[in-house]
Tab-separated table of C-alpha atoms in Angstrom:
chain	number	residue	atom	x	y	z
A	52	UNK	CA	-16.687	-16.944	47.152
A	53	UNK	CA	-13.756	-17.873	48.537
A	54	UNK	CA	-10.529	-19.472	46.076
A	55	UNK	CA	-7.943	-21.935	46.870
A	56	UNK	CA	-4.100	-20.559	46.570
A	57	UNK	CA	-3.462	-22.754	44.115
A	58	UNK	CA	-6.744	-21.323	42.059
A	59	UNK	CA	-5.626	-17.919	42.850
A	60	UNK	CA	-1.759	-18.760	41.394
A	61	UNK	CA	-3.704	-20.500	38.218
A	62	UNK	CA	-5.946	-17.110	37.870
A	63	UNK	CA	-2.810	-14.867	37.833
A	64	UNK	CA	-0.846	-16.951	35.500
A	65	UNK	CA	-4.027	-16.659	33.100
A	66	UNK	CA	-4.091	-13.181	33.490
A	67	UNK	CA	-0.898	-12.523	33.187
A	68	UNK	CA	-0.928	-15.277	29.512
A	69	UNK	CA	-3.876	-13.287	28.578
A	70	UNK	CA	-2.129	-10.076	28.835
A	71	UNK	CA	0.815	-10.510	27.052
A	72	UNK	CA	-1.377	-12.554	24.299
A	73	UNK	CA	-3.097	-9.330	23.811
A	74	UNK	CA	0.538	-7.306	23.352
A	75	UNK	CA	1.194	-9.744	20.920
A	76	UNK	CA	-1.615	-9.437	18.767
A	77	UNK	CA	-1.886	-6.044	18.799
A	78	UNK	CA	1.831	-5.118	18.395
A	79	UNK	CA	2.280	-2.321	15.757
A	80	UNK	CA	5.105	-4.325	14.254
A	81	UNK	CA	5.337	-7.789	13.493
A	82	UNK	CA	6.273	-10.170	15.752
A	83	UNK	CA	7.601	-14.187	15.042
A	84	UNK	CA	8.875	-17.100	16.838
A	85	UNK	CA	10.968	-20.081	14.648
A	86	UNK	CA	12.990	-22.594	15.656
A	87	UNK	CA	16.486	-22.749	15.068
A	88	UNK	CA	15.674	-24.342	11.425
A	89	UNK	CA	13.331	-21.638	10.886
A	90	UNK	CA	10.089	-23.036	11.209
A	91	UNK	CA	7.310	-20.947	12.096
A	92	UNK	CA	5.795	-21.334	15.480
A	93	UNK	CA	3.871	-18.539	16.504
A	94	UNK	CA	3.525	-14.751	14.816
A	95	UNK	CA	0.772	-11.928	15.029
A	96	UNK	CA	-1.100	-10.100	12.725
A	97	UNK	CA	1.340	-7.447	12.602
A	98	UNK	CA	3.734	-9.621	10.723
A	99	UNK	CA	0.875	-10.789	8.087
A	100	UNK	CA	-0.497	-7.464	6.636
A	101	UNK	CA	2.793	-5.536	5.072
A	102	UNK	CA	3.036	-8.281	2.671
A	103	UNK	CA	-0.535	-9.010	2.237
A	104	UNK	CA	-0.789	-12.218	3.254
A	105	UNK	CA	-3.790	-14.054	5.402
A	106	UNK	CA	-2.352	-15.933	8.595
A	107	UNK	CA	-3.230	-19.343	6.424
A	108	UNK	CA	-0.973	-18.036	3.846
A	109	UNK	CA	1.835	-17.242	6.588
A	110	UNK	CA	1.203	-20.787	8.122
A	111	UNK	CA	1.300	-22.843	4.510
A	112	UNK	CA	4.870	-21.241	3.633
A	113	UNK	CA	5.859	-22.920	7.171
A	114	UNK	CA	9.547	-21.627	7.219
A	115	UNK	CA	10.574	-18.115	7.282
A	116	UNK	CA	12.932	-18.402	4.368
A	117	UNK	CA	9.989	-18.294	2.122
A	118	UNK	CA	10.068	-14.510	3.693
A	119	UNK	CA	12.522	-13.126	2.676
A	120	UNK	CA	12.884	-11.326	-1.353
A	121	UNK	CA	16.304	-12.435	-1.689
A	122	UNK	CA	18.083	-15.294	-0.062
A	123	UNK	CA	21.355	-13.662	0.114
A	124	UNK	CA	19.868	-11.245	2.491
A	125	UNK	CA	18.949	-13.723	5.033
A	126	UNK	CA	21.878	-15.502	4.849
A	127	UNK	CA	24.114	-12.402	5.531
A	128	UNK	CA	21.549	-11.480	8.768
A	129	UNK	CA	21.699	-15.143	10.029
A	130	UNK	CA	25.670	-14.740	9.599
A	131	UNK	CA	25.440	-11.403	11.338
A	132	UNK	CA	22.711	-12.684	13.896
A	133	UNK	CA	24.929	-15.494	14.868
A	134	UNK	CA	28.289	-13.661	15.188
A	135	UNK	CA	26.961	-11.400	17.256
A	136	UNK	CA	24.324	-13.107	19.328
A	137	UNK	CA	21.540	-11.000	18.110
A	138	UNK	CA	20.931	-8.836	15.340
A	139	UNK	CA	19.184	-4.728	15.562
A	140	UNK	CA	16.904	-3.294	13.172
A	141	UNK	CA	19.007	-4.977	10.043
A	142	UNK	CA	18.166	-3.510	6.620
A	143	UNK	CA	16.182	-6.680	5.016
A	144	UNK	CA	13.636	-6.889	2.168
A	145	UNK	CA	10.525	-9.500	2.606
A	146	UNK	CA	8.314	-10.259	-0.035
A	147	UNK	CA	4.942	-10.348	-0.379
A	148	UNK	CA	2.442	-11.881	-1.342
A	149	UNK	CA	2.554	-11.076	-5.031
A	150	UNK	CA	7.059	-11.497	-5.189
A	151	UNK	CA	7.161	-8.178	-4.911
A	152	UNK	CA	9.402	-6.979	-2.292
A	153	UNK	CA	8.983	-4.244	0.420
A	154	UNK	CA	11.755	-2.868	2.751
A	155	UNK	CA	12.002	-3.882	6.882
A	156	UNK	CA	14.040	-3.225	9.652
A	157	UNK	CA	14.757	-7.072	10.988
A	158	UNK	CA	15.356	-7.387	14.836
A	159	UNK	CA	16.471	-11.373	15.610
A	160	UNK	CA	16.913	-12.175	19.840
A	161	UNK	CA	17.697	-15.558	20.988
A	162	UNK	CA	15.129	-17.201	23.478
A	163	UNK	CA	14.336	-20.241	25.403
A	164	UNK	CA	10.763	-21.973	25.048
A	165	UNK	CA	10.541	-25.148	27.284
A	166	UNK	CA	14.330	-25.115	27.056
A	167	UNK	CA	13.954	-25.458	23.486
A	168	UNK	CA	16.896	-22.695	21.674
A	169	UNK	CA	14.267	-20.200	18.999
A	170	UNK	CA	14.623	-17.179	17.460
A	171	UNK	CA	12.109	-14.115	18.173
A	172	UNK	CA	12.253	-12.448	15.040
A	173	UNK	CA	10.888	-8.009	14.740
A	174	UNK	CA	10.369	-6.676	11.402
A	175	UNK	CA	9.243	-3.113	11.053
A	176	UNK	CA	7.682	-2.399	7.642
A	177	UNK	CA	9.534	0.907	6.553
A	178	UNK	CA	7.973	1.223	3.371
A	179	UNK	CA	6.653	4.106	3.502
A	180	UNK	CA	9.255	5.632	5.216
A	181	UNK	CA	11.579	4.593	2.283
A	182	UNK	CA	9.194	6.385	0.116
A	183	UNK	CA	8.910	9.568	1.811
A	184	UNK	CA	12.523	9.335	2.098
A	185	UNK	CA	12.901	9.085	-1.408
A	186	UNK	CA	10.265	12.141	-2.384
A	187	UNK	CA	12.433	14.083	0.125
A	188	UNK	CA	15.326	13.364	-1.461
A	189	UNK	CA	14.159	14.152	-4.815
A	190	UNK	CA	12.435	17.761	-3.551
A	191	UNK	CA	15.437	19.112	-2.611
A	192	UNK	CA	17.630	17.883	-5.435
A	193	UNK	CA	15.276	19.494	-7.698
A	194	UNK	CA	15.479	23.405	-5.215
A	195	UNK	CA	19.527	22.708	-5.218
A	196	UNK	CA	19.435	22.474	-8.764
A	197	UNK	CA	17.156	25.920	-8.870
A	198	UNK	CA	19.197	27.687	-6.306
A	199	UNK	CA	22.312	26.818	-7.496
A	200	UNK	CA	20.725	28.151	-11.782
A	201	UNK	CA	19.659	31.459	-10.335
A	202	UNK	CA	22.303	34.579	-10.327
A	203	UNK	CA	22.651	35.141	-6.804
A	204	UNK	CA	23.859	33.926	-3.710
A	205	UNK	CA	21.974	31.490	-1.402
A	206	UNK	CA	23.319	30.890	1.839
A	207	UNK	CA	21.724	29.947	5.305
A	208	UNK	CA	23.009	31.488	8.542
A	209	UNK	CA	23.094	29.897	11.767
A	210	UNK	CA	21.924	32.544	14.623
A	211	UNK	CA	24.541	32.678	16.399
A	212	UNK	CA	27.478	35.431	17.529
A	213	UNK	CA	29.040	34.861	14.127
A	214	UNK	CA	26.085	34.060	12.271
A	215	UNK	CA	27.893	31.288	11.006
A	216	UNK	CA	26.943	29.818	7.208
A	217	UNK	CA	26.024	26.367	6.500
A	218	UNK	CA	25.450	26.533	3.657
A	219	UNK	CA	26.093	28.964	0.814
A	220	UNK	CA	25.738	28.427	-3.281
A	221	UNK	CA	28.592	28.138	-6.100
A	222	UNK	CA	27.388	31.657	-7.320
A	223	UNK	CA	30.030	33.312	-4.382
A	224	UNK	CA	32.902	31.823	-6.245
A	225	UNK	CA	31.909	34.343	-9.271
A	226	UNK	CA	30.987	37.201	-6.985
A	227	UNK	CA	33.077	37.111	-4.503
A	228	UNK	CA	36.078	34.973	-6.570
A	229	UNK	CA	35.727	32.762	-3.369
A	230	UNK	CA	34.607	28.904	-3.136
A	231	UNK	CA	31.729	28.084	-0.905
A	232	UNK	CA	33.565	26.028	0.724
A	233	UNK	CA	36.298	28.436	1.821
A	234	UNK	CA	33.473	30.758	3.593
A	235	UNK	CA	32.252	27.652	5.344
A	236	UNK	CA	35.509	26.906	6.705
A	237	UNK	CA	35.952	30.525	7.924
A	238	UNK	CA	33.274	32.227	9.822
A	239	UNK	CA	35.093	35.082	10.208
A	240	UNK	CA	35.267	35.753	6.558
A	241	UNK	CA	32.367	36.664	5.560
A	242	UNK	CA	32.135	39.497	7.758
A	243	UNK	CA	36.226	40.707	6.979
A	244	UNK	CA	34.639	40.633	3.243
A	245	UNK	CA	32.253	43.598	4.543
A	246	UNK	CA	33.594	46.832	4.224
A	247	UNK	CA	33.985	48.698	7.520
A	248	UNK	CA	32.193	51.135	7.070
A	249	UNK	CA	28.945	49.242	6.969
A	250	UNK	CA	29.369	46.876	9.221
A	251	UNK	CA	26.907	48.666	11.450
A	252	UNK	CA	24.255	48.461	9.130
A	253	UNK	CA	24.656	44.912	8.478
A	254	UNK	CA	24.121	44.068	12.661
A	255	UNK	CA	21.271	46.299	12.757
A	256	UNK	CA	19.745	44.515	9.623
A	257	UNK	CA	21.014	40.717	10.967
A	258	UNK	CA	18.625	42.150	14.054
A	259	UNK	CA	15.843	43.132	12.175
A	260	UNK	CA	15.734	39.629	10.678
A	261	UNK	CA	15.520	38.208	14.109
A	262	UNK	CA	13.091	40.468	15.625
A	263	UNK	CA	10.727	41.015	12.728
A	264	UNK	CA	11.682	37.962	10.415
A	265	UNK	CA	13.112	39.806	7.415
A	266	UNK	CA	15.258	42.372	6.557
A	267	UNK	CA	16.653	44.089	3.175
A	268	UNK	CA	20.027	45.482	3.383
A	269	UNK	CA	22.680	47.163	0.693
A	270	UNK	CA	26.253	46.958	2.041
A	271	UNK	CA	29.681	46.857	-0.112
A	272	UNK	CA	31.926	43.585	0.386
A	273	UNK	CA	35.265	43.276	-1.383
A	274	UNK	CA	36.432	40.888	-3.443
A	275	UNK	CA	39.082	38.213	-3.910
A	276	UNK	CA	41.361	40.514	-6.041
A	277	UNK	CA	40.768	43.574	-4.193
A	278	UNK	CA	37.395	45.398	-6.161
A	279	UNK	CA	34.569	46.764	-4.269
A	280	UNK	CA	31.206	45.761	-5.087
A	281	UNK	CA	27.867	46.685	-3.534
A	282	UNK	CA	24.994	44.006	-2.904
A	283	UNK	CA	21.805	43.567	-1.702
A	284	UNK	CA	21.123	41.168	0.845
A	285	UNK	CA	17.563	39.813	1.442
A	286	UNK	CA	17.213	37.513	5.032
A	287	UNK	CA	14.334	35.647	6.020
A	288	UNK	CA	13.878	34.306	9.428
A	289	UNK	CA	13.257	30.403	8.908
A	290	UNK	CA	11.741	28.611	12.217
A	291	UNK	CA	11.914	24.831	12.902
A	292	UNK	CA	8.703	23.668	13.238
């Protein structure tokens, strides 16, 4: 079977419809077209399910306003959007189905269709993310609130020449009689705080750490006013997954 050029042109224009078509719809995020008055013209399923709605629901509300939780919020991304000439993963809550709303990441790009000015609108459903977030958040306010109850010293170490601290709890300022915040500044103090005479014991256990993953060490370290006191210093190798 043999087809004309102009068959073959119309074959590769349907392929090539069909193909995107099938982007579309299966997009992981959802996807919109409006007009510059923000009526709906096209959208996938992507952009349907977050809020729970059926694509008959999505096509009865007919302009995208009806979207969005809170009308300020679309005004300030259209003001954005059209200062800029586009707009990137905005902050923006969309309701859903039920007036609750749930959180997105709105993405606005100006386009031509048939010469016509519209506006391709992205909106990532970060719900969950905002949740996890959230739980994160929570978790370790509740083990900085532990660590910083307990009396001792917490402190992470990067491994590095210095083994410099990033962090280190209030509990040094009674200790020590220094603020965390002045042994974060200095990474040289820390070790000046050691007494010299152990200083060989602390590499040797800073090694062990490395090479076995922990490491229990007594060393003296001197104080702010000038007193000597002896600790004992427990390190556990911690690996980013």
């Amino acid at each position: 079977m043999k087809f004309s050029t102009k068959k073959k042109t119309d074959l590769k224009e349907f392929e090539s419809e069909e193909h995107y078509r099938i982007l579309f719809q299966n997009a992981p995020i959802g996807i919109g077209l409006a007009d510059i008055n923000g009526n709906l013209l096209v959208f996938n399923d992507a952009m349907t399910k977050p809020g729970g709605y059926t694509s008959q629901d999505i096509k009865a509300l007919r302009n995208v306003a009806a979207l969005y939780y809170d009308p300020k919020q679309r005004a300030e991304a259209l003001a954005r959007f059209q200062k800029q000439g586009f707009l990137n993963q905005y902050p923006v809550q969309f309701k859903r189905k039920n007036g609750t709303p749930y959180d997105t990441l709105l993405t606005l790009t100006s386009v031509l269709i048939e010469g016509n000015p519209c506006i391709q609108a992205m909106v990532e459903d970060v719900t969950e993310r905002k949740w996890a977030e959230q739980a994160l958040h929570v978790a370790e306010e509740k083990y900085r609130v532990m660590v910083e109850q307990i009396p001792l010293i917490m402190y992470t170490d990067q491994i590095d020449n210095l083994f410099t601290s990033f962090y280190i709890s209030p509990q040094v300022e009674n200790m020590l009689g220094y603020l965390p915040q002045e042994i974060l500044d200095d990474p040289h103090l820390w070790h000046r705080l050691i007494f010299t005479g152990d200083h060989e014991r602390t590499r040797h256990a800073m090694q062990q750490t490395i090479e076995s993953g922990r490491a229990v060490e007594e060393y003296r370290m001197t104080r702010r006013d000038g007193t000597m006191i002896w600790v004992r210093d427990t390190s556990v190798l911690i690996r980013d997954e």
